[in-house]
Amino acid sequence: MSVDAPPGDVWGVLADGWLYPLWVVGACRVREVDETWPERGSKIHHSVGLWPAVLDDDTEVTSCVAGSRIALRARSWPAGSADVTIQVEAEGAGARVRMEEDVAHGPARLAPRFLRAPVLAWRNRESLRRLAWLSERRT
């Protein structure tokens, strides 16, 4: 997705764990962000769902190249966990952001990829749209 903001502004949103529920579809609140976020091994402790039916879980950084790439293990029990990779690169005066996601563990893995892929693609498009809005309005 093209974003009308420089890569640094996009990364600024990604690097602020407290903004996570504003752009990640399904996340409804953040309870805690490790001080080392977004370094490898750090976590965002979040909740997913619609209040009052929310479940507490976390998302952990599995690798990070500051400013350009972050890989996450997002947990959302009882569905399981997903591996998510977000890449940010310069594109003219703005940025191009790509997100890839697939189920890593849990019952959601039982669904064939051809059934999971459209749902995850929709979810990721909306998450990227929200990330773009936050990045483009960052001051």
Short mmCIF file of C-alpha atoms in Angstrom, two decimals:
data_model
loop_
_atom_site.label_atom_id
_atom_site.label_comp_id
_atom_site.label_asym_id
_atom_site.label_seq_id
_atom_site.Cartn_x
_atom_site.Cartn_y
_atom_site.Cartn_z
CA MET A 1 0.00 0.00 0.00
CA SER A 2 1.24 3.48 -0.81
CA VAL A 3 1.28 5.92 2.09
CA ASP A 4 1.49 9.71 1.77
CA ALA A 5 4.01 9.95 4.59
CA PRO A 6 7.75 9.35 4.75
CA PRO A 7 8.94 5.92 5.92
CA GLY A 8 10.09 7.41 9.23
CA ASP A 9 6.56 8.49 10.07
CA VAL A 10 5.20 5.03 9.27
CA TRP A 11 7.92 3.46 11.39
CA GLY A 12 7.10 5.91 14.17
CA VAL A 13 3.58 4.47 14.38
CA LEU A 14 4.88 0.88 14.29
CA ALA A 15 7.47 1.67 16.97
CA ASP A 16 4.84 3.10 19.33
CA GLY A 17 3.28 -0.01 20.83
CA TRP A 18 0.54 2.02 22.52
CA LEU A 19 -0.89 2.79 19.04
CA TYR A 20 -1.29 -0.93 18.21
CA PRO A 21 -5.08 -1.15 18.72
CA LEU A 22 -5.61 1.94 16.56
CA TRP A 23 -4.36 0.22 13.43
CA VAL A 24 -4.51 -3.56 14.06
CA VAL A 25 -7.92 -4.99 13.21
CA GLY A 26 -9.22 -7.04 16.14
CA ALA A 27 -7.06 -5.47 18.85
CA CYS A 28 -9.20 -3.45 21.23
CA ARG A 29 -6.77 -2.27 23.91
CA VAL A 30 -3.16 -2.37 25.09
CA ARG A 31 -2.45 -3.29 28.69
CA GLU A 32 1.33 -2.93 28.64
CA VAL A 33 4.20 -2.36 26.20
CA ASP A 34 7.70 -3.61 27.01
CA GLU A 35 10.16 -0.74 27.35
CA THR A 36 12.38 -2.29 24.66
CA TRP A 37 9.62 -2.37 21.99
CA PRO A 38 10.22 -2.95 19.06
CA GLU A 39 13.43 -4.85 19.77
CA ARG A 40 13.52 -8.62 19.23
CA GLY A 41 11.82 -10.47 22.06
CA SER A 42 9.82 -7.47 23.27
CA LYS A 43 6.03 -7.69 23.59
CA ILE A 44 2.84 -5.72 23.44
CA HIS A 45 0.33 -7.10 25.93
CA HIS A 46 -3.05 -6.49 24.30
CA SER A 47 -6.64 -7.63 24.28
CA VAL A 48 -8.66 -8.78 21.28
CA GLY A 49 -12.40 -8.92 20.70
CA LEU A 50 -15.35 -6.68 21.41
CA TRP A 51 -16.01 -5.53 24.94
CA PRO A 52 -17.06 -7.17 27.19
CA ALA A 53 -15.99 -10.36 25.41
CA VAL A 54 -12.26 -9.64 25.26
CA LEU A 55 -9.32 -12.00 25.61
CA ASP A 56 -5.90 -10.96 26.88
CA ASP A 57 -2.90 -11.99 24.81
CA ASP A 58 0.35 -10.61 23.41
CA THR A 59 2.35 -9.92 20.29
CA GLU A 60 6.10 -10.53 20.28
CA VAL A 61 8.79 -9.17 17.96
CA THR A 62 10.61 -12.09 16.33
CA SER A 63 12.96 -9.89 14.27
CA CYS A 64 13.39 -6.22 13.54
CA VAL A 65 15.40 -4.01 11.21
CA ALA A 66 14.64 -0.60 12.68
CA GLY A 67 12.98 1.69 10.17
CA SER A 68 12.28 -0.93 7.52
CA ARG A 69 11.09 -4.36 8.68
CA ILE A 70 9.41 -5.95 11.67
CA ALA A 71 8.33 -9.57 12.11
CA LEU A 72 5.81 -10.45 14.80
CA ARG A 73 4.22 -13.48 16.43
CA ALA A 74 0.70 -12.30 17.22
CA ARG A 75 -1.21 -14.46 19.67
CA SER A 76 -4.98 -14.53 19.80
CA TRP A 77 -6.13 -17.52 21.80
CA PRO A 78 -8.24 -19.59 21.26
CA ALA A 79 -7.70 -19.14 17.50
CA GLY A 80 -3.93 -19.57 17.85
CA SER A 81 -1.08 -17.39 16.68
CA ALA A 82 0.01 -15.77 13.44
CA ASP A 83 3.31 -14.74 11.95
CA VAL A 84 3.16 -11.20 10.57
CA THR A 85 5.83 -9.34 8.60
CA ILE A 86 5.62 -5.62 7.84
CA GLN A 87 8.05 -3.94 5.46
CA VAL A 88 8.39 -0.19 4.97
CA GLU A 89 10.36 1.37 2.10
CA ALA A 90 10.64 4.77 0.48
CA GLU A 91 8.44 5.44 -2.54
CA GLY A 92 8.83 8.93 -3.93
CA ALA A 93 8.01 11.42 -1.16
CA GLY A 94 6.04 8.74 0.70
CA ALA A 95 6.33 5.09 1.61
CA ARG A 96 5.26 1.67 0.42
CA VAL A 97 4.14 -0.67 3.19
CA ARG A 98 3.64 -4.40 2.76
CA MET A 99 2.13 -6.81 5.26
CA GLU A 100 2.16 -10.59 5.10
CA GLU A 101 0.38 -12.81 7.60
CA ASP A 102 -0.46 -16.45 8.06
CA VAL A 103 -1.55 -18.67 10.90
CA ALA A 104 1.39 -20.25 12.72
CA HIS A 105 -0.24 -22.38 15.43
CA GLY A 106 -3.60 -23.33 16.86
CA PRO A 107 -7.02 -24.38 15.63
CA ALA A 108 -7.12 -21.71 12.87
CA ARG A 109 -4.31 -23.66 11.17
CA LEU A 110 -6.85 -26.43 10.45
CA ALA A 111 -8.58 -24.20 7.88
CA PRO A 112 -7.04 -24.67 4.43
CA ARG A 113 -4.91 -21.78 3.20
CA PHE A 114 -7.33 -21.03 0.35
CA LEU A 115 -10.00 -20.31 2.99
CA ARG A 116 -7.73 -18.35 5.38
CA ALA A 117 -6.02 -16.23 2.76
CA PRO A 118 -8.99 -14.03 1.71
CA VAL A 119 -9.92 -13.27 5.33
CA LEU A 120 -6.33 -12.39 6.24
CA ALA A 121 -5.97 -10.29 3.06
CA TRP A 122 -9.10 -8.29 3.98
CA ARG A 123 -7.88 -7.85 7.57
CA ASN A 124 -4.42 -6.75 6.44
CA ARG A 125 -5.79 -4.26 3.88
CA GLU A 126 -7.84 -2.61 6.62
CA SER A 127 -4.91 -2.65 9.06
CA LEU A 128 -2.68 -1.01 6.43
CA ARG A 129 -5.37 1.58 5.69
CA ARG A 130 -5.49 2.48 9.40
CA LEU A 131 -1.69 2.52 9.62
CA ALA A 132 -1.61 4.90 6.64
CA TRP A 133 -4.16 7.25 8.23
CA LEU A 134 -2.16 7.42 11.47
CA SER A 135 1.15 7.90 9.61
CA GLU A 136 -0.20 10.62 7.33
CA ARG A 137 -1.58 12.59 10.27
CA ARG A 138 1.44 12.15 12.55
CA THR A 139 2.86 15.42 13.91
#
